[in-house]
Amino acid sequence: MTIRKPPFFVAPEALATITSGNERSGNPASMLARSDAIGLTWRSNGNSNLWARGTFASGSRGIDFCAIVSANAQSGTTVRLRLGSSQAQVDGSAPYDSGAIALIDPAITRSDGLYHSHLEIGSVQTATWWRIDIGGHSGDFEAAMLVLGKRVTAARFYNRDYQFGGDDLGTMAFNRWGVPDSAPGIKLRTIDFTLDWETEANFEANWRPLIESVGTTGVIFSCFDPEPTINRQARTYMGRFAKAVGARGRPKPGIMGQDFQIESFI
């Protein structure tokens, strides 16, 4: 059995001209493009005509990854992804068609009832248009984001001193009598890890374009452990690099090390 080499990263492509077959006025499908706003969602009115389609804002793009983030998926909910060069193709017979695939593994449960699901496409597909169709769902369907892009994958495993954690954005202070003064805030999940065996060639071809385009204010999707186990939900992150990612030389020529720190809003 092939052992995966986590993690991978995806910078979401900007999505445009989004339309849908079923949406509420306050929750249009255009919200799927708001990768910086977890609270803005696409929500349907019932389960008929559950599709959304659109273009890439920058024209034709190379795509090998799709994720639907924070969806109220059920055990029978499916998604079908089509990619093509025209609306007619994605509405009909598209060059790439995933077919209907399950959005979640029924063995995975979350207390909030929301799921992050992703599809890794075997080869890069060049597309201008995209379309997703949701099937097998009962009641209203709701999802926060659609991530379409190209994966950047680590060449080697991460170092063993990785750390899962959290960042509480609320505040609490005590006065001299021990009375708390607190202000609530969101609690972000975090992960810190190092990739110490990246080749210079892989860095220049993949990592440099990614980290220079994302910086510390762009949104990044990452799966630290992409194996399809019960841990994959908890090890999926979407947020920002909390500190700028650099690359340091190592004693072995042509090998570089990179430190990553992600603050996730999912």
Short mmCIF file of C-alpha atoms in Angstrom, two decimals:
data_model
loop_
_atom_site.label_atom_id
_atom_site.label_comp_id
_atom_site.label_asym_id
_atom_site.label_seq_id
_atom_site.Cartn_x
_atom_site.Cartn_y
_atom_site.Cartn_z
CA MET A 1 0.00 0.00 0.00
CA THR A 2 1.33 3.44 -0.93
CA ILE A 3 1.89 5.70 2.05
CA ARG A 4 0.81 9.28 1.41
CA LYS A 5 3.27 12.14 1.81
CA PRO A 6 1.31 14.81 3.63
CA PRO A 7 0.71 17.67 3.76
CA PHE A 8 -0.57 19.46 0.68
CA PHE A 9 -1.66 23.06 0.13
CA VAL A 10 -4.09 24.72 -2.28
CA ALA A 11 -4.46 28.43 -2.94
CA PRO A 12 -8.14 28.75 -3.99
CA GLU A 13 -8.69 30.14 -7.48
CA ALA A 14 -10.94 33.20 -7.61
CA LEU A 15 -14.42 32.25 -8.85
CA ALA A 16 -16.72 34.49 -10.91
CA THR A 17 -20.13 34.66 -12.66
CA ILE A 18 -21.66 32.15 -10.25
CA THR A 19 -25.24 31.04 -10.81
CA SER A 20 -27.33 28.33 -9.24
CA GLY A 21 -30.50 26.32 -9.73
CA ASN A 22 -31.61 26.78 -6.13
CA GLU A 23 -30.60 29.48 -3.67
CA ARG A 24 -32.11 31.67 -0.99
CA SER A 25 -31.99 35.41 -1.52
CA GLY A 26 -29.82 35.94 1.55
CA ASN A 27 -27.59 32.93 0.81
CA PRO A 28 -26.77 32.96 -2.92
CA ALA A 29 -24.32 30.52 -4.51
CA SER A 30 -21.95 33.45 -5.10
CA MET A 31 -21.01 33.08 -1.42
CA LEU A 32 -19.04 29.96 -2.40
CA ALA A 33 -16.38 32.34 -3.73
CA ARG A 34 -15.94 34.10 -0.38
CA SER A 35 -13.05 32.03 0.91
CA ASP A 36 -12.30 34.77 3.45
CA ALA A 37 -15.72 34.71 5.14
CA ILE A 38 -16.79 31.46 6.79
CA GLY A 39 -20.13 32.94 7.90
CA LEU A 40 -21.36 33.61 4.34
CA THR A 41 -22.95 30.49 2.87
CA TRP A 42 -24.82 29.13 -0.12
CA ARG A 43 -28.12 27.72 1.12
CA SER A 44 -30.85 26.13 -0.95
CA ASN A 45 -34.60 26.19 -0.48
CA GLY A 46 -35.26 22.48 -0.49
CA ASN A 47 -33.32 19.83 -2.39
CA SER A 48 -34.34 20.31 -6.04
CA ASN A 49 -32.01 21.68 -8.75
CA LEU A 50 -29.01 21.66 -6.42
CA TRP A 51 -26.30 22.90 -8.76
CA ALA A 52 -23.94 25.83 -9.04
CA ARG A 53 -21.67 26.84 -11.89
CA GLY A 54 -19.34 29.65 -12.85
CA THR A 55 -16.04 30.66 -14.37
CA PHE A 56 -12.57 31.30 -13.07
CA ALA A 57 -11.93 35.02 -12.60
CA SER A 58 -8.51 34.77 -14.26
CA GLY A 59 -9.59 32.79 -17.30
CA SER A 60 -8.35 29.29 -18.06
CA ARG A 61 -6.76 27.61 -15.02
CA GLY A 62 -5.07 24.33 -14.16
CA ILE A 63 -7.18 22.40 -11.64
CA ASP A 64 -6.48 19.11 -9.85
CA PHE A 65 -8.35 19.67 -6.60
CA CYS A 66 -11.86 20.44 -5.36
CA ALA A 67 -13.10 20.91 -1.80
CA ILE A 68 -16.49 21.80 -0.36
CA VAL A 69 -16.00 23.43 3.01
CA SER A 70 -18.36 23.47 6.00
CA ALA A 71 -21.28 21.69 4.33
CA ASN A 72 -24.26 20.18 6.13
CA ALA A 73 -23.65 16.94 4.23
CA GLN A 74 -25.48 13.75 5.14
CA SER A 75 -24.48 10.13 4.67
CA GLY A 76 -26.24 10.03 1.30
CA THR A 77 -25.17 13.44 -0.02
CA THR A 78 -23.13 13.34 -3.23
CA VAL A 79 -21.28 15.87 -5.35
CA ARG A 80 -20.48 15.80 -9.07
CA LEU A 81 -17.78 18.09 -10.45
CA ARG A 82 -17.51 19.02 -14.12
CA LEU A 83 -14.75 21.13 -15.66
CA GLY A 84 -14.66 22.47 -19.21
CA SER A 85 -14.02 25.36 -21.55
CA SER A 86 -17.64 26.48 -21.97
CA GLN A 87 -20.97 26.58 -20.17
CA ALA A 88 -22.36 24.07 -22.65
CA GLN A 89 -19.65 21.57 -21.73
CA VAL A 90 -20.12 21.75 -17.96
CA ASP A 91 -23.90 21.58 -18.39
CA GLY A 92 -23.55 18.51 -20.58
CA SER A 93 -20.63 16.30 -21.57
CA ALA A 94 -17.55 17.89 -20.01
CA PRO A 95 -13.89 17.00 -20.63
CA TYR A 96 -13.66 16.22 -16.91
CA ASP A 97 -16.60 14.66 -15.05
CA SER A 98 -16.08 13.14 -11.61
CA GLY A 99 -19.47 11.46 -11.53
CA ALA A 100 -21.46 11.44 -8.30
CA ILE A 101 -19.23 10.80 -5.30
CA ALA A 102 -20.03 10.77 -1.58
CA LEU A 103 -19.39 14.02 0.26
CA ILE A 104 -18.66 12.39 3.62
CA ASP A 105 -17.63 9.11 5.18
CA PRO A 106 -20.59 8.07 7.39
CA ALA A 107 -18.09 6.89 10.01
CA ILE A 108 -16.92 10.48 10.58
CA THR A 109 -19.00 12.56 12.96
CA ARG A 110 -18.73 16.18 14.01
CA SER A 111 -20.60 17.90 16.82
CA ASP A 112 -21.48 20.88 14.60
CA GLY A 113 -22.81 18.69 11.78
CA LEU A 114 -20.57 20.38 9.18
CA TYR A 115 -18.09 18.56 6.97
CA HIS A 116 -15.07 19.41 4.85
CA SER A 117 -14.80 17.11 1.84
CA HIS A 118 -12.27 17.07 -0.94
CA LEU A 119 -11.56 15.44 -4.28
CA GLU A 120 -8.04 14.92 -5.62
CA ILE A 121 -8.07 14.75 -9.42
CA GLY A 122 -5.51 12.39 -10.91
CA SER A 123 -4.13 14.86 -13.47
CA VAL A 124 -4.27 18.62 -13.96
CA GLN A 125 -7.36 19.71 -15.91
CA THR A 126 -7.27 22.98 -17.83
CA ALA A 127 -10.65 24.66 -17.51
CA THR A 128 -12.44 27.98 -17.79
CA TRP A 129 -15.84 26.81 -16.47
CA TRP A 130 -16.82 24.64 -13.51
CA ARG A 131 -20.06 23.13 -12.23
CA ILE A 132 -21.02 21.16 -9.12
CA ASP A 133 -24.23 19.16 -8.70
CA ILE A 134 -25.41 18.02 -5.25
CA GLY A 135 -27.52 14.86 -5.04
CA GLY A 136 -29.01 12.54 -2.45
CA HIS A 137 -29.55 15.33 0.08
CA SER A 138 -32.60 15.70 2.32
CA GLY A 139 -33.83 19.22 3.04
CA ASP A 140 -31.87 22.44 2.48
CA PHE A 141 -28.25 22.10 1.42
CA GLU A 142 -25.75 24.59 2.83
CA ALA A 143 -22.02 25.09 2.29
CA ALA A 144 -19.59 27.91 3.02
CA MET A 145 -16.91 27.65 0.32
CA LEU A 146 -15.87 25.93 -2.86
CA VAL A 147 -12.13 25.47 -3.26
CA LEU A 148 -10.83 24.78 -6.77
CA GLY A 149 -7.12 24.92 -7.47
CA LYS A 150 -3.86 23.10 -7.90
CA ARG A 151 -2.16 21.17 -5.11
CA VAL A 152 1.35 21.85 -3.91
CA THR A 153 2.54 18.69 -2.18
CA ALA A 154 5.47 18.10 0.14
CA ALA A 155 8.25 15.94 -1.26
CA ARG A 156 8.94 14.35 2.13
CA PHE A 157 7.23 13.76 5.45
CA TYR A 158 7.04 16.55 8.02
CA ASN A 159 9.39 16.64 11.02
CA ARG A 160 8.32 14.77 14.13
CA ASP A 161 8.03 17.88 16.32
CA TYR A 162 4.76 19.07 14.75
CA GLN A 163 2.17 20.64 17.05
CA PHE A 164 -1.63 20.84 17.00
CA GLY A 165 -2.99 23.75 18.98
CA GLY A 166 -5.37 26.67 19.18
CA ASP A 167 -5.45 30.45 19.35
CA ASP A 168 -8.17 32.06 21.49
CA LEU A 169 -8.92 35.55 20.14
CA GLY A 170 -10.97 36.44 23.19
CA THR A 171 -9.41 38.22 26.16
CA MET A 172 -9.54 37.82 29.91
CA ALA A 173 -7.90 39.86 32.64
CA PHE A 174 -8.35 39.89 36.41
CA ASN A 175 -8.50 42.97 38.58
CA ARG A 176 -6.76 43.14 41.95
CA TRP A 177 -9.71 41.39 43.62
CA GLY A 178 -9.70 38.51 41.19
CA VAL A 179 -12.79 39.61 39.29
CA PRO A 180 -12.51 38.68 35.61
CA ASP A 181 -12.97 41.17 32.80
CA SER A 182 -13.50 39.12 29.67
CA ALA A 183 -14.42 39.70 26.03
CA PRO A 184 -15.48 36.69 23.95
CA GLY A 185 -13.74 35.86 20.69
CA ILE A 186 -13.46 33.06 18.18
CA LYS A 187 -11.10 30.19 18.85
CA LEU A 188 -8.92 29.33 15.86
CA ARG A 189 -7.36 25.92 15.37
CA THR A 190 -3.62 26.03 14.66
CA ILE A 191 -0.89 23.74 13.43
CA ASP A 192 2.89 24.20 13.41
CA PHE A 193 5.25 21.94 11.49
CA THR A 194 8.50 21.89 9.54
CA LEU A 195 9.34 20.37 6.17
CA ASP A 196 13.10 19.86 6.31
CA TRP A 197 13.78 17.89 3.14
CA GLU A 198 12.37 19.94 0.28
CA THR A 199 14.46 19.98 -2.87
CA GLU A 200 15.51 23.30 -4.31
CA ALA A 201 13.84 22.34 -7.60
CA ASN A 202 10.48 21.64 -5.90
CA PHE A 203 10.74 24.87 -3.94
CA GLU A 204 11.36 27.00 -7.03
CA ALA A 205 8.71 25.26 -9.14
CA ASN A 206 5.92 25.01 -6.55
CA TRP A 207 6.51 26.45 -3.09
CA ARG A 208 7.94 29.85 -4.05
CA PRO A 209 4.98 30.80 -6.29
CA LEU A 210 2.55 29.66 -3.59
CA ILE A 211 4.04 31.43 -0.59
CA GLU A 212 4.76 34.63 -2.53
CA SER A 213 1.19 34.83 -3.82
CA VAL A 214 -0.49 33.97 -0.50
CA GLY A 215 1.76 35.84 1.94
CA THR A 216 0.18 36.14 5.38
CA THR A 217 -3.10 37.73 4.28
CA GLY A 218 -4.23 35.33 1.54
CA VAL A 219 -6.33 32.25 2.22
CA ILE A 220 -4.79 28.78 2.05
CA PHE A 221 -6.41 25.31 2.20
CA SER A 222 -4.29 22.56 3.69
CA CYS A 223 -4.75 18.93 4.59
CA PHE A 224 -2.08 17.78 7.03
CA ASP A 225 -3.11 14.13 6.82
CA PRO A 226 -4.95 13.32 3.57
CA GLU A 227 -5.43 9.62 4.32
CA PRO A 228 -9.21 8.87 4.24
CA THR A 229 -9.47 8.08 7.95
CA ILE A 230 -11.57 9.49 10.78
CA ASN A 231 -8.78 11.99 11.48
CA ARG A 232 -8.89 13.75 8.12
CA GLN A 233 -11.67 16.17 9.11
CA ALA A 234 -9.73 17.36 12.16
CA ARG A 235 -6.53 17.69 10.14
CA THR A 236 -8.04 19.84 7.41
CA TYR A 237 -7.29 23.54 7.74
CA MET A 238 -8.31 26.70 5.91
CA GLY A 239 -7.04 30.07 6.95
CA ARG A 240 -3.79 31.98 6.73
CA PHE A 241 -0.10 31.53 7.32
CA ALA A 242 0.36 33.10 10.76
CA LYS A 243 3.94 33.97 9.87
CA ALA A 244 5.71 34.41 6.56
CA VAL A 245 7.01 31.14 5.14
CA GLY A 246 10.67 31.13 4.19
CA ALA A 247 13.14 28.51 3.01
CA ARG A 248 16.48 27.92 4.72
CA GLY A 249 19.45 26.07 3.30
CA ARG A 250 20.48 22.79 4.91
CA PRO A 251 23.90 21.12 5.19
CA LYS A 252 23.08 18.92 2.22
CA PRO A 253 23.33 20.95 -1.01
CA GLY A 254 20.06 21.46 -2.86
CA ILE A 255 17.93 20.73 0.22
CA MET A 256 15.85 23.37 2.00
CA GLY A 257 13.78 23.61 5.18
CA GLN A 258 10.50 25.48 5.69
CA ASP A 259 8.52 26.29 8.83
CA PHE A 260 4.73 26.52 8.62
CA GLN A 261 2.25 27.97 11.08
CA ILE A 262 -1.42 28.00 10.06
CA GLU A 263 -4.35 29.71 11.78
CA SER A 264 -7.56 28.07 10.60
CA PHE A 265 -11.10 29.45 10.68
CA ILE A 266 -12.70 26.06 10.00
#
